[in-house]
C-alpha cells in the first residue's frame, strides 16, 4: 500500500494505491498470471475517522494448457472483476460494511456475477 494523501492534522486518515502481480509458466498449475490493484484508505469525510473504503480490480489469466485440457468438459477463459466497499464505523469497535462485486467468471457460458454484500463486525 502506498499512501498518496495523508491528512496533515490526523496521520491515520489517508488514501493510496495498492497492487500486485504474479506470473508463472502455467505448467503444471492452471494460473499463468494474476494481477490486482486499486485505491483505498481511511475516509476523508470529517468526523468519520474509523471509516475505510476501497475499490479494486483483478485479472486472472489462465494457462493455455489448462484451457485446452478443460475445453471438452468445461471451457475456460481468463477471469476479471471489480469490487467496491465502504466500511462504516458505527463505534470504534463495531463496523458495518457494504460491498459490491462484479466478476466475469472463468467458465465460458456462465453469466457475469453481480454480488452485493453486507457485514456487521464486532471488534474485541
Short mmCIF file of C-alpha atoms in Angstrom, two decimals:
data_model
loop_
_atom_site.label_atom_id
_atom_site.label_comp_id
_atom_site.label_asym_id
_atom_site.label_seq_id
_atom_site.Cartn_x
_atom_site.Cartn_y
_atom_site.Cartn_z
CA UNK A 1 0.00 0.00 0.00
CA UNK A 2 1.41 3.38 -0.99
CA UNK A 3 -0.22 6.42 0.57
CA UNK A 4 -0.80 9.28 -1.84
CA UNK A 5 -2.63 11.58 0.56
CA UNK A 6 -2.22 11.90 4.32
CA UNK A 7 -4.26 14.32 6.41
CA UNK A 8 -1.70 16.66 8.00
CA UNK A 9 -3.92 17.03 11.08
CA UNK A 10 -4.56 13.27 11.51
CA UNK A 11 -1.99 10.83 10.08
CA UNK A 12 -4.34 7.83 10.38
CA UNK A 13 -6.58 9.44 7.71
CA UNK A 14 -5.04 8.64 4.35
CA UNK A 15 -5.71 7.06 0.99
CA UNK A 16 -3.46 5.45 -1.56
CA UNK A 17 -2.96 2.75 -4.14
CA UNK A 18 -2.11 -0.94 -3.93
CA UNK A 19 -1.34 -3.65 -6.41
CA UNK A 20 0.43 -6.89 -7.05
CA UNK A 21 1.33 -9.10 -9.98
CA UNK A 22 2.31 -12.75 -10.18
CA UNK A 23 3.41 -14.84 -13.12
CA UNK A 24 4.22 -18.49 -13.74
CA UNK A 25 4.90 -20.71 -16.71
CA UNK A 26 1.40 -22.18 -16.28
CA UNK A 27 2.74 -25.72 -16.06
CA UNK A 28 1.57 -27.64 -14.09
CA UNK A 29 -0.67 -25.07 -12.37
CA UNK A 30 -3.69 -23.57 -14.16
CA UNK A 31 -2.77 -19.93 -13.47
CA UNK A 32 -0.46 -18.17 -15.93
CA UNK A 33 -0.63 -14.78 -14.22
CA UNK A 34 -2.66 -12.76 -11.76
CA UNK A 35 -2.82 -9.00 -11.29
CA UNK A 36 -4.81 -6.77 -8.99
CA UNK A 37 -4.82 -3.17 -7.95
CA UNK A 38 -6.94 -0.44 -6.52
CA UNK A 39 -7.41 2.58 -4.33
CA UNK A 40 -8.34 2.55 -0.67
CA UNK A 41 -7.83 4.11 2.70
CA UNK A 42 -9.46 5.90 5.58
CA UNK A 43 -12.45 8.11 4.95
CA UNK A 44 -11.82 11.73 4.06
CA UNK A 45 -15.23 12.69 5.47
CA UNK A 46 -14.76 14.89 8.56
CA UNK A 47 -15.77 13.08 11.75
CA UNK A 48 -15.54 9.60 10.13
CA UNK A 49 -12.03 8.77 11.41
CA UNK A 50 -12.51 4.99 11.57
CA UNK A 51 -14.36 4.51 8.26
CA UNK A 52 -12.47 2.83 5.41
CA UNK A 53 -13.18 2.49 1.70
CA UNK A 54 -11.78 0.76 -1.32
CA UNK A 55 -12.20 -0.03 -4.98
CA UNK A 56 -10.20 -2.74 -6.70
CA UNK A 57 -9.77 -4.64 -9.96
CA UNK A 58 -8.42 -8.14 -10.56
CA UNK A 59 -7.45 -10.16 -13.62
CA UNK A 60 -6.72 -13.89 -13.54
CA UNK A 61 -5.01 -15.24 -16.65
CA UNK A 62 -5.40 -18.99 -17.05
CA UNK A 63 -2.71 -21.04 -18.79
CA UNK A 64 -3.25 -22.23 -22.35
CA UNK A 65 -2.56 -25.81 -21.19
CA UNK A 66 -5.36 -25.61 -18.63
CA UNK A 67 -7.79 -24.07 -21.15
CA UNK A 68 -7.01 -26.84 -23.68
CA UNK A 69 -7.44 -29.56 -21.05
CA UNK A 70 -10.77 -28.14 -19.85
CA UNK A 71 -12.19 -27.29 -23.31
CA UNK A 72 -14.02 -30.63 -23.93
CA UNK A 73 -15.65 -30.64 -20.49
CA UNK A 74 -16.00 -27.09 -19.19
CA UNK A 75 -14.40 -24.45 -21.46
CA UNK A 76 -12.44 -21.80 -19.58
CA UNK A 77 -11.27 -18.25 -20.26
CA UNK A 78 -9.49 -15.55 -18.29
CA UNK A 79 -11.45 -14.07 -15.38
CA UNK A 80 -11.69 -10.47 -14.21
CA UNK A 81 -13.75 -8.29 -11.93
CA UNK A 82 -14.12 -5.24 -9.71
CA UNK A 83 -15.07 -4.68 -6.09
CA UNK A 84 -16.17 -1.59 -4.14
CA UNK A 85 -16.68 -1.37 -0.40
CA UNK A 86 -17.32 1.13 2.36
CA UNK A 87 -16.69 0.19 5.99
CA UNK A 88 -18.77 2.40 8.29
CA UNK A 89 -17.56 2.55 11.88
CA UNK A 90 -20.72 2.66 13.99
CA UNK A 91 -18.40 2.86 17.02
CA UNK A 92 -14.62 2.28 17.22
CA UNK A 93 -15.43 -1.39 17.97
CA UNK A 94 -18.47 -2.02 15.69
CA UNK A 95 -18.32 -1.83 11.88
CA UNK A 96 -20.96 -2.14 9.17
CA UNK A 97 -19.63 -2.85 5.68
CA UNK A 98 -21.36 -2.62 2.32
CA UNK A 99 -19.70 -4.41 -0.55
CA UNK A 100 -20.43 -4.72 -4.27
CA UNK A 101 -18.61 -7.08 -6.66
CA UNK A 102 -18.94 -7.71 -10.38
CA UNK A 103 -16.95 -10.57 -11.94
CA UNK A 104 -16.83 -12.34 -15.27
CA UNK A 105 -16.28 -16.00 -14.32
CA UNK A 106 -13.66 -18.14 -15.99
CA UNK A 107 -16.18 -20.78 -17.08
CA UNK A 108 -17.44 -19.99 -20.58
CA UNK A 109 -21.22 -19.69 -20.73
CA UNK A 110 -21.72 -18.50 -17.17
CA UNK A 111 -23.21 -15.04 -16.76
CA UNK A 112 -21.38 -12.17 -15.16
CA UNK A 113 -21.71 -12.45 -11.39
CA UNK A 114 -23.11 -9.44 -9.53
CA UNK A 115 -22.68 -9.85 -5.80
CA UNK A 116 -23.88 -7.30 -3.22
CA UNK A 117 -22.84 -7.90 0.35
CA UNK A 118 -23.28 -6.61 3.89
CA UNK A 119 -21.33 -7.41 7.03
CA UNK A 120 -21.51 -6.39 10.66
CA UNK A 121 -18.34 -6.84 12.70
CA UNK A 122 -17.69 -6.54 16.44
CA UNK A 123 -14.07 -5.99 17.46
CA UNK A 124 -12.95 -7.06 20.91
#
